[in-house]
Coordinates of C-alpha atoms and ligand atoms in Angstrom, one line a residue:
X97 CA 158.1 150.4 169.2
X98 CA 157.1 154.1 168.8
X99 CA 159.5 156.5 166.7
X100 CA 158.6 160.2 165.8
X101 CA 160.8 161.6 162.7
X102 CA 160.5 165.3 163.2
X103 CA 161.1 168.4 160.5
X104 CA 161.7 166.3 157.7
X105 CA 161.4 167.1 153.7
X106 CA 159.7 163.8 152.4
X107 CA 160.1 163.0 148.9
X108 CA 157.6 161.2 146.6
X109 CA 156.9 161.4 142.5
X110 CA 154.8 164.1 142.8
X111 CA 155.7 166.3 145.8
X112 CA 158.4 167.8 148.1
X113 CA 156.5 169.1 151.1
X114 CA 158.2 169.4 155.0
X115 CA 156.7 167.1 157.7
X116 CA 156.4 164.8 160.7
X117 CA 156.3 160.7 160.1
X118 CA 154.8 158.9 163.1
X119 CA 156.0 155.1 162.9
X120 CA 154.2 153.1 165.1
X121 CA 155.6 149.0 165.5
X122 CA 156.8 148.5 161.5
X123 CA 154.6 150.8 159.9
X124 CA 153.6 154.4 159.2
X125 CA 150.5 155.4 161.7
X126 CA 150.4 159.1 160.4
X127 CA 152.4 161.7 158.3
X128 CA 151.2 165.6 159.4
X129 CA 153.1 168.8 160.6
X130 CA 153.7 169.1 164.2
X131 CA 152.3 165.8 164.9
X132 CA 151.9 165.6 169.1
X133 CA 152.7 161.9 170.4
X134 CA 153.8 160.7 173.6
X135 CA 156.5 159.2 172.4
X136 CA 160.4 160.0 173.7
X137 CA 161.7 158.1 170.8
X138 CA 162.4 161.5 168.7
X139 CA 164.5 162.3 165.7
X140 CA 165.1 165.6 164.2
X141 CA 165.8 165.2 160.8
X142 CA 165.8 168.9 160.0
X143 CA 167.2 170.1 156.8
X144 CA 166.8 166.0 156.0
X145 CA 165.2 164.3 152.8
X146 CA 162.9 161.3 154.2
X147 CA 162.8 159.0 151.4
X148 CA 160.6 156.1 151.0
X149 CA 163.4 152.7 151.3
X150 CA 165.0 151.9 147.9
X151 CA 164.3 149.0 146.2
X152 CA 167.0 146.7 144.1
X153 CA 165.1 144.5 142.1
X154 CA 168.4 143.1 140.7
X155 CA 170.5 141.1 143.1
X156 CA 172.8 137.2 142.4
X157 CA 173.7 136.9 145.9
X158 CA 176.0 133.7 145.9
X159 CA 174.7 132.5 142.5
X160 CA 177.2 130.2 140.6
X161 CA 179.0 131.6 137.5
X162 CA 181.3 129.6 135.7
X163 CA 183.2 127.5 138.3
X164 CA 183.2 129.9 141.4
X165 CA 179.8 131.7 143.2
X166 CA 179.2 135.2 144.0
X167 CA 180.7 136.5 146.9
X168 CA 178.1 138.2 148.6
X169 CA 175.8 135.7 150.5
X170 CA 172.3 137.2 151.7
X171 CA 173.9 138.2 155.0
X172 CA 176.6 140.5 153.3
X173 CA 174.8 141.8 150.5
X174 CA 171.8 142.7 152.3
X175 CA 174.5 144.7 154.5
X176 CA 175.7 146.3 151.7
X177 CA 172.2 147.5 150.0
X178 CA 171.3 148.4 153.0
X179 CA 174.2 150.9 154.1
X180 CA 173.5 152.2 150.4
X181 CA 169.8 153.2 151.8
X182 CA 167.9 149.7 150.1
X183 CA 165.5 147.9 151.9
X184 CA 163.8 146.0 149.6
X185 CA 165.6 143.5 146.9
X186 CA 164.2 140.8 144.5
X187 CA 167.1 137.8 143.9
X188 CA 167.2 135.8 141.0
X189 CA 167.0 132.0 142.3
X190 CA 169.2 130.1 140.3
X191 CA 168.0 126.3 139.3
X192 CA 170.6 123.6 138.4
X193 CA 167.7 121.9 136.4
X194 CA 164.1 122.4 135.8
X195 CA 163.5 122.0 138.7
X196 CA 162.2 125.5 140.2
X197 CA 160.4 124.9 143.1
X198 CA 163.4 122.8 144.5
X199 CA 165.8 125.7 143.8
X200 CA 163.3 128.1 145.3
X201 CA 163.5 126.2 148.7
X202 CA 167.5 126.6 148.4
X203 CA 166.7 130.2 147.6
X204 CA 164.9 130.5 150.9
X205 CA 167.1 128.5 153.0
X206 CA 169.7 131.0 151.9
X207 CA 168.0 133.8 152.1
X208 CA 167.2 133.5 156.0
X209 CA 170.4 135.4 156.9
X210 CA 169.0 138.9 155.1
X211 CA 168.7 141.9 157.3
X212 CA 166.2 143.4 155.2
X213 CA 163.1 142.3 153.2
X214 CA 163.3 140.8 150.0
X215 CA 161.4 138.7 147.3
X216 CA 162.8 136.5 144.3
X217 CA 162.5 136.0 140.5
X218 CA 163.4 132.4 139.5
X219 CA 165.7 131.9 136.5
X220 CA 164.5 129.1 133.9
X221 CA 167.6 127.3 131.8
X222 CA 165.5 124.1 131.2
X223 CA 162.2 123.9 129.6
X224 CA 160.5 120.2 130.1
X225 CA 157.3 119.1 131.4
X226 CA 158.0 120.3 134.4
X227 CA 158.3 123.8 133.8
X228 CA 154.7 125.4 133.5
X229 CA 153.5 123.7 136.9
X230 CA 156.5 124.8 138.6
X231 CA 156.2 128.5 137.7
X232 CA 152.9 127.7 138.5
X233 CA 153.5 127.0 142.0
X234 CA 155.8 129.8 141.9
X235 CA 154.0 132.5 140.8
X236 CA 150.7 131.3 143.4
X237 CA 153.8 131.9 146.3
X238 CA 154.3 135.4 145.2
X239 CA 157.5 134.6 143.2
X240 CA 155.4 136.5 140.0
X241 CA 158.7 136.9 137.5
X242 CA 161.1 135.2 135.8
X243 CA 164.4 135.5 134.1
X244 CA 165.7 134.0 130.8
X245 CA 168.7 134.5 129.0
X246 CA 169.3 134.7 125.2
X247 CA 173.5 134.4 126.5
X248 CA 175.7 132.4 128.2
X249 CA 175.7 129.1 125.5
X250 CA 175.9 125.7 128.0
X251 CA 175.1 127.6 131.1
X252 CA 172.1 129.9 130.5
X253 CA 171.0 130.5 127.6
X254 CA 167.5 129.1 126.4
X255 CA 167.3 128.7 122.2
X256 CA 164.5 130.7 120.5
X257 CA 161.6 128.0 120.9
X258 CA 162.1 127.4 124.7
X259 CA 162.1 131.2 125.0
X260 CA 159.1 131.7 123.4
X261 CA 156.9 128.5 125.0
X262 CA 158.3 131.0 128.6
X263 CA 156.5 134.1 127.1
X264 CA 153.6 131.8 126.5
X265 CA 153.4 130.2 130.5
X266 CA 154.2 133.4 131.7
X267 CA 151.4 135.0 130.5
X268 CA 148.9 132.3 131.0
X269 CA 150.1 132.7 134.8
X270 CA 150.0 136.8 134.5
X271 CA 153.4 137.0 135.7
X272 CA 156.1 138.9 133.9
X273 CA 159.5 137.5 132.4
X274 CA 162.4 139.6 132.9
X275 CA 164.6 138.7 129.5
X276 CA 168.5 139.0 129.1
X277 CA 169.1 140.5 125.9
X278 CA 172.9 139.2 124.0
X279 CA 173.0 137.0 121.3
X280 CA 175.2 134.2 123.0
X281 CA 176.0 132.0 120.0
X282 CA 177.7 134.9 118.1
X283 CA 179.3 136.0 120.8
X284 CA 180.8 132.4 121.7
X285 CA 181.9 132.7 117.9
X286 CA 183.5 136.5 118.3
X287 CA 185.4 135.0 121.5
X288 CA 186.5 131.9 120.1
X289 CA 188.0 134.0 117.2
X290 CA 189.5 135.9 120.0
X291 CA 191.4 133.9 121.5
X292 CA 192.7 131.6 118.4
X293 CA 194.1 135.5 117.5
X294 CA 196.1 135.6 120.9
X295 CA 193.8 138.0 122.3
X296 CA 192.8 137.2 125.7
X297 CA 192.9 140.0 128.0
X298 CA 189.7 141.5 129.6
X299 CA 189.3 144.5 126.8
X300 CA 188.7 141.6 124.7
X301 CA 185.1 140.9 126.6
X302 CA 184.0 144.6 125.6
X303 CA 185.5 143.7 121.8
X304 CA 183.4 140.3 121.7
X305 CA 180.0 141.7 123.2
X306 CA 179.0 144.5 120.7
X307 CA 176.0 146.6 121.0
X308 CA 174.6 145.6 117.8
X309 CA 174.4 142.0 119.7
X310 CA 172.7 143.3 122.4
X311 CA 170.1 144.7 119.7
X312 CA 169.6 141.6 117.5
X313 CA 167.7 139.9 120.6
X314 CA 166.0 142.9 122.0
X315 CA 164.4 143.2 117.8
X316 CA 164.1 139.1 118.6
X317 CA 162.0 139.4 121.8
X318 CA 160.2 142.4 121.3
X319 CA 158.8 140.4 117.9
X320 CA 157.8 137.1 120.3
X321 CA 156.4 139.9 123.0
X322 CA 154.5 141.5 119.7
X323 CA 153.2 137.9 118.5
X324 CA 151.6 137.0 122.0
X325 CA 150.1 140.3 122.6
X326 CA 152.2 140.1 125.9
X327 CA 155.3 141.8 128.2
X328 CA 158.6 141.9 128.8
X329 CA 161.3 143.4 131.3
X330 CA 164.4 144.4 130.0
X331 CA 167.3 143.6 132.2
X332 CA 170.6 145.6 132.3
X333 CA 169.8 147.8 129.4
X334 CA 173.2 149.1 128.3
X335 CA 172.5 150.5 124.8
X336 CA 170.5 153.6 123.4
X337 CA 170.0 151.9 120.1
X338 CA 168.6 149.5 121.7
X339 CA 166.3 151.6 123.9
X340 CA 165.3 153.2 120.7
X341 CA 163.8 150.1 119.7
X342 CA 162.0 149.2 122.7
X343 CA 160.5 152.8 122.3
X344 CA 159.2 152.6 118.8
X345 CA 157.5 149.0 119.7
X346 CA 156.0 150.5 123.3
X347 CA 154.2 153.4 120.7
X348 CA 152.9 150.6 119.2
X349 CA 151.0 149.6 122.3
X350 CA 153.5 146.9 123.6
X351 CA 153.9 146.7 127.4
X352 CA 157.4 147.1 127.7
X353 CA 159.6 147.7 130.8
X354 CA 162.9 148.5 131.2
X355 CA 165.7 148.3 133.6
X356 CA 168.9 149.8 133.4
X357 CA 171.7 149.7 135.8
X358 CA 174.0 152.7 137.6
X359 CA 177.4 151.3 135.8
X360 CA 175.6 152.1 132.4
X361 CA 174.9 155.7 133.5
X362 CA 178.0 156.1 135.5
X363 CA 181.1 154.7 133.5
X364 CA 182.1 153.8 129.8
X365 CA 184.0 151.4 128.2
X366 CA 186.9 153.9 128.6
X367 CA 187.4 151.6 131.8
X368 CA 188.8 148.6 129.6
X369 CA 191.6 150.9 128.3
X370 CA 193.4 151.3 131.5
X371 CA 194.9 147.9 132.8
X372 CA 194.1 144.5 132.7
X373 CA 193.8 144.4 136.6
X374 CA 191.6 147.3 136.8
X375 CA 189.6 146.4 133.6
X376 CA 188.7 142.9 135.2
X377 CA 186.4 144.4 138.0
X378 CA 184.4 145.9 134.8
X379 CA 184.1 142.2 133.3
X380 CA 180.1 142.1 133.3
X381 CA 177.1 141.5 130.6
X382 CA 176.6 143.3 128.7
X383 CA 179.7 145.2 129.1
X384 CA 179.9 149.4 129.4
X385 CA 179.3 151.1 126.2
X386 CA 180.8 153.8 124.3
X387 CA 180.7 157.0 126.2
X388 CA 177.3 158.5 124.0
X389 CA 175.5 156.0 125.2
X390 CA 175.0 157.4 128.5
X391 CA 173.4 160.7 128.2
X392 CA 171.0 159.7 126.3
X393 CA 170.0 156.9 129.0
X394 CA 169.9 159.9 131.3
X395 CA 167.3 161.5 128.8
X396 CA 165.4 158.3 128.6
X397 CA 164.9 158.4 132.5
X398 CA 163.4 162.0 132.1
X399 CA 161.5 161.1 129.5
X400 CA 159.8 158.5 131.6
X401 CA 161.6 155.2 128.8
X402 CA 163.9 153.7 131.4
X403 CA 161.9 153.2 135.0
X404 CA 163.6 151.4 136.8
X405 CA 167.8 151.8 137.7
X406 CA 169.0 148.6 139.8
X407 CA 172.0 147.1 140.4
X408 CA 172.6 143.7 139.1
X409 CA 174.8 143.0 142.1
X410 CA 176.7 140.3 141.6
X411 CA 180.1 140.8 143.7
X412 CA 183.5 138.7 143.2
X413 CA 187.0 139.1 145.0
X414 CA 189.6 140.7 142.6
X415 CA 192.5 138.6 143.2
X416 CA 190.6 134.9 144.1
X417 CA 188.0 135.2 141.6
X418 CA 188.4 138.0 138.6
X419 CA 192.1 138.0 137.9
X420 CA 192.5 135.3 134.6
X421 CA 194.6 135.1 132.2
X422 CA 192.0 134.4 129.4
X423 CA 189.2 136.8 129.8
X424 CA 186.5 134.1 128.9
X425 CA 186.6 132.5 132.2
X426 CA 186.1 135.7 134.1
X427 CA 183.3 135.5 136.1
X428 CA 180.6 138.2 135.0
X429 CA 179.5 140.9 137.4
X430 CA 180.2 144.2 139.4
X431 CA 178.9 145.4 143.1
X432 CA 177.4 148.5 143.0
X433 CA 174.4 147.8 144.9
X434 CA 175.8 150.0 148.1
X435 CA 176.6 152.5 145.9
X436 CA 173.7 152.8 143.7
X437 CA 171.3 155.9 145.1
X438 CA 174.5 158.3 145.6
X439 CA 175.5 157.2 142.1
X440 CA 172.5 158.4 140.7
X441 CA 171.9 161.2 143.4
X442 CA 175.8 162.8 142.3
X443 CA 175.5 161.8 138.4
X444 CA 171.8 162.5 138.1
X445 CA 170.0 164.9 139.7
X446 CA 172.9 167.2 141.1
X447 CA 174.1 167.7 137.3
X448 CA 170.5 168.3 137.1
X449 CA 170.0 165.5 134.7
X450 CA 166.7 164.6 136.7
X451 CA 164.6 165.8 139.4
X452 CA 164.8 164.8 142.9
X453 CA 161.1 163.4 142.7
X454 CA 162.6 161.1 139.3
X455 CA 165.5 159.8 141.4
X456 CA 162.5 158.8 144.4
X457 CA 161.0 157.3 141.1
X458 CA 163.4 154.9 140.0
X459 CA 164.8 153.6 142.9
X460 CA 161.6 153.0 144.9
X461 CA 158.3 154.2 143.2
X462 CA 158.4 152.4 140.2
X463 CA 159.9 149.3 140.8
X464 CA 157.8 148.6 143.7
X465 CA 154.3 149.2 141.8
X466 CA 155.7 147.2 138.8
X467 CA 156.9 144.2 140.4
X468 CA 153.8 144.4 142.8
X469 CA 155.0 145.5 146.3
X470 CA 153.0 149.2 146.6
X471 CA 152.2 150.5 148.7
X472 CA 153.6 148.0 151.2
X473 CA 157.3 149.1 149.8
X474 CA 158.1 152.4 148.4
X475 CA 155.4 154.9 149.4
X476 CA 155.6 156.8 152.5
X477 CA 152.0 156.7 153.2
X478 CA 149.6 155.7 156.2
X479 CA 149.8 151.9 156.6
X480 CA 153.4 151.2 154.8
X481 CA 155.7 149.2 155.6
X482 CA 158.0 151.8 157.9
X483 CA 161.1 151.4 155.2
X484 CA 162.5 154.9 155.3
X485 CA 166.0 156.6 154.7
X486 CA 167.2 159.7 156.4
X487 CA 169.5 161.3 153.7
X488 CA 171.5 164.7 154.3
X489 CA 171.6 166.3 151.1
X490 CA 174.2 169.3 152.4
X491 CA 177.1 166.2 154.1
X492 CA 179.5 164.5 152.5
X493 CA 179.8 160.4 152.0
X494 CA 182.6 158.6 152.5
X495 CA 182.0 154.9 151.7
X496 CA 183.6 152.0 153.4
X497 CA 182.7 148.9 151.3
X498 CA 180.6 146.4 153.1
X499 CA 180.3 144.1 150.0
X500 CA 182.3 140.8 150.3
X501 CA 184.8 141.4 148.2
X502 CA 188.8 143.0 148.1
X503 CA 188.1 146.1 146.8
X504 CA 186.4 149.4 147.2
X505 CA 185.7 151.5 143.7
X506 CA 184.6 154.6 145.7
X507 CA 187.1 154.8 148.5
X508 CA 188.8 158.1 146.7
X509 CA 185.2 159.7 145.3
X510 CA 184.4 162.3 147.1
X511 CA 180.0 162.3 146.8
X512 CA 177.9 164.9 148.1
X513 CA 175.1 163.2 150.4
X514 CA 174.9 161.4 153.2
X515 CA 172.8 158.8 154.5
X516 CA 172.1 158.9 158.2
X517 CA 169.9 156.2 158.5
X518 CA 167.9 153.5 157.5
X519 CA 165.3 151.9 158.8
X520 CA 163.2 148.6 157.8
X521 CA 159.8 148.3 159.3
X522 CA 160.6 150.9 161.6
X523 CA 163.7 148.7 162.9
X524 CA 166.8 150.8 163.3
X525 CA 169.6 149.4 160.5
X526 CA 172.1 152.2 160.1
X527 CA 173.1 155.3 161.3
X528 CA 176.0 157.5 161.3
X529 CA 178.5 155.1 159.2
X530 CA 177.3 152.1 161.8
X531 CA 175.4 149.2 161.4
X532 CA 172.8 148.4 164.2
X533 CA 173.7 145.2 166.1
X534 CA 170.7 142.5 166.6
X535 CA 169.7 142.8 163.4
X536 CA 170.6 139.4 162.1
X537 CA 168.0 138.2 159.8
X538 CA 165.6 141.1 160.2
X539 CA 164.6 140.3 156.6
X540 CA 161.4 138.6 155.4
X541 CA 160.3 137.2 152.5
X542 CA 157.6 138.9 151.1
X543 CA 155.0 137.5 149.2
X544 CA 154.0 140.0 145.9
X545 CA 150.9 140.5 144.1
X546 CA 151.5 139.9 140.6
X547 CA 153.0 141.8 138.1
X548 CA 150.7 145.4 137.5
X549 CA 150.9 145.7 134.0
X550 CA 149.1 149.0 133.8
X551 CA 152.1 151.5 135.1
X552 CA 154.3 153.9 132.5
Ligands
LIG701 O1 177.6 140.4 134.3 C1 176.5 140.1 134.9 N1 175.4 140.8 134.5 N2 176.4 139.2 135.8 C2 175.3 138.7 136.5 C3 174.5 137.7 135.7 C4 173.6 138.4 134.7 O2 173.7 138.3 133.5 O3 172.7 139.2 135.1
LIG702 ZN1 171.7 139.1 133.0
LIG703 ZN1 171.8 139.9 136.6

């Protein structure tokens, strides 16, 4: 397979610069102007921005929560993040037990039916003797992260000595754990209160899940990151006081990094306040914040503390799954992984809130160096992997929603850009609102190199 993407304006951190992209079988051959092939496979993507694939490195694709799953399987949510321009995603295995590497070959079974690349971090809820040989075995597979969770009491949530023996493994092993950040005993206390009081509808998950909550653990694991001279990711980072913290301790030399996700940047907590139906789809932890919150995430992203924006994608239906009478027993998530790159195009840098190179950044650039893809994933250089979006900047989207679920947040949004198309190793997936046929599970695992420390 030979393709030749004419006239195009390719985007990367540091540049904006007009030229041709030779793609020869899955990867780039050559990037020049008026690059002469014999090729008849020709695109003219004039007037286009050729960006290099984004990458979600936050994805629960049919993960149990509470007593239902996630909607989206692999096939489904790959479709989605992939009509939204992704072409890369990391999924968080999800272990019954301690046992990981057991739950990693469920993860791959699953994840067969992907149309485009992906990798996985593996959640630990159980820390035994198992635990250090099986992220061992992990990590030597190029499964290099891990996720814990200071929330969720009798599901998730690992107490403070279990965390901290993680940070220890982890580091032995070089690979990075990506850290939940609620304190789920006092919340399990605020909702209990709740709900003796009579209150039980979903406002009430914003009311039980405040900020200051969110901070007590980040101050917690930032102090166990400090003790072991080691890192951390941040997940879902809703909160600037928060962020505020994390910056004060990363000008003290500690490594670090963290994620934030488009629903943070996007909407508020004003969403609880409008009906119980509507507020359920916004049931998700942490919840949104107060509405101040999000400029100054925006500022954080331009002033290079919050590198990474992914989606957390964790889809259920409306009416089977999220409608409850007692907002405790909703399960937790929103779908926004289709929507995530227009979100932050429209919100971001059309308000001029950041550059076009920052929005390449944080989508592709930075998560794939820091979780140890680049330049296989997004770079649009000489021997990458041919992931690449054609995206109109002058057309309009309108968004039909391939996520698995009864509802579409976006059908009456009217955002500027469009994307035309999306390739994954130089395989056609999308173009022009369709999505390619034979491309039933295109997507490969990848193996990643671990965890480069060295990057913001
Ligand atoms: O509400 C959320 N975030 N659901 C997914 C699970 C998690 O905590 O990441
Ligand atoms: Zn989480
Ligand atoms: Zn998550």
């Amino acid at each position: 397979m030979n393709l030749l993407i004419k006239n195009g304006i390719i985007i990367d951190s540091n540049n904006i610069y007009k030229s041709d992209i030779y793609i020869v079988n899955e990867k780039i051959d050559s990037i020049g102007k008026n690059i002469k092939v014999k090729t008849s496979n020709i695109i003219d993507a004039d007037n286009c921005y050729i960006l290099p694939g984004f990458i979600d490195v936050h994805t629960h694709f049919n993960i149990p929560f509470f007593d239902t799953f996630s909607s989206d399987d692999f096939f489904s949510g790959s479709i989605a993040l992939a009509t939204g321009g992704t072409t890369f995603f990391i999924d968080y295995i999800c272990p019954d037990d301690d046992k990981l590497v057991k739950a990693a070959d469920l993860w791959f079974e699953k994840s067969k039916y992907s149309i485009i690349d992906y990798s996985f971090h593996c959640i630990i809820k159980q820390v035994t003797k198992n635990t250090y040989n099986d992220m061992k075995i992990l990590s030597s597979n190029g499964i290099t992260s891990f996720k814990i969770f200071s929330a969720y009491p009798n599901f998730l949530l690992l107490e403070n000595e279990k965390i901290f023996q993680v940070l220890k493994y982890a580091k032995e092993l070089n690979s990075l754990v990506c850290f939940h950040a609620e304190t789920g005993e006092v919340i399990q206390n605020l909702i209990s209160d709740s709900k003796k009081n009579g209150f039980t509808s979903p406002i009430n998950h914003f009311i039980t899940r405040p900020e200051i909550l969110e901070l007590e653990a980040i101050e917690r694991i930032i102090k166990f990151a400090d003790l072991l001279k080691t890192s951390i990711y941040i997940v879902h980072l809703s909160s600037i006081n928060s962020l505020n913290k994390i910056i004060l301790a990363k000008k003290k030399g500690l490594n670090i990094f963290t994620e934030s996700c488009p629903q943070y940047l996007v909407f508020d907590s004003t969403e609880y306040c409008i009906d119980n139906f509507y507020s359920s789809k916004f049931v998700m932890s942490p919840p949104l914040r107060n509405k101040y919150n999000k400029n100054e995430l925006w500022k954080a992203i331009r002033n290079n503390n919050l590198n990474i924006i992914s989606t957390d994608h964790c889809s259920f239906f409306l009416n089977d799954q999220k409608i409850k009478s007692d907002f405790s027993k909703i399960p937790n998530g929103v779908a926004l992984g289709q929507y995530r790159a227009i979100l932050l195009y429209n919100y971001g840098v059309l308000t001029k809130k950041i550059t076009l190179n920052k929005w390449i950044d944080i989508l592709s650039v930075y998560p794939s160096k820091l979780f140890g893809l680049y330049p296989k994933k997004g770079a649009i250089l000489p021997g990458s992997d041919a992931d690449i979006v054609i995206f109109n900047p002058n057309k309009k989207s309108i968004f039909f929603n391939n996520s698995n679920t009864d509802f579409n947040d976006f059908s009456n949004f009217s955002f500027l850009g469009l994307i035309e198309a999306v390739f994954s190793r130089g395989k056609l997936i999308f173009k022009k609102n369709k999505i390619s046929k034979n491309i039933y599970k295109h997507g490969t695992f990848v193996k990643r190199k671990k965890v480069n420390f060295d990057l913001f």
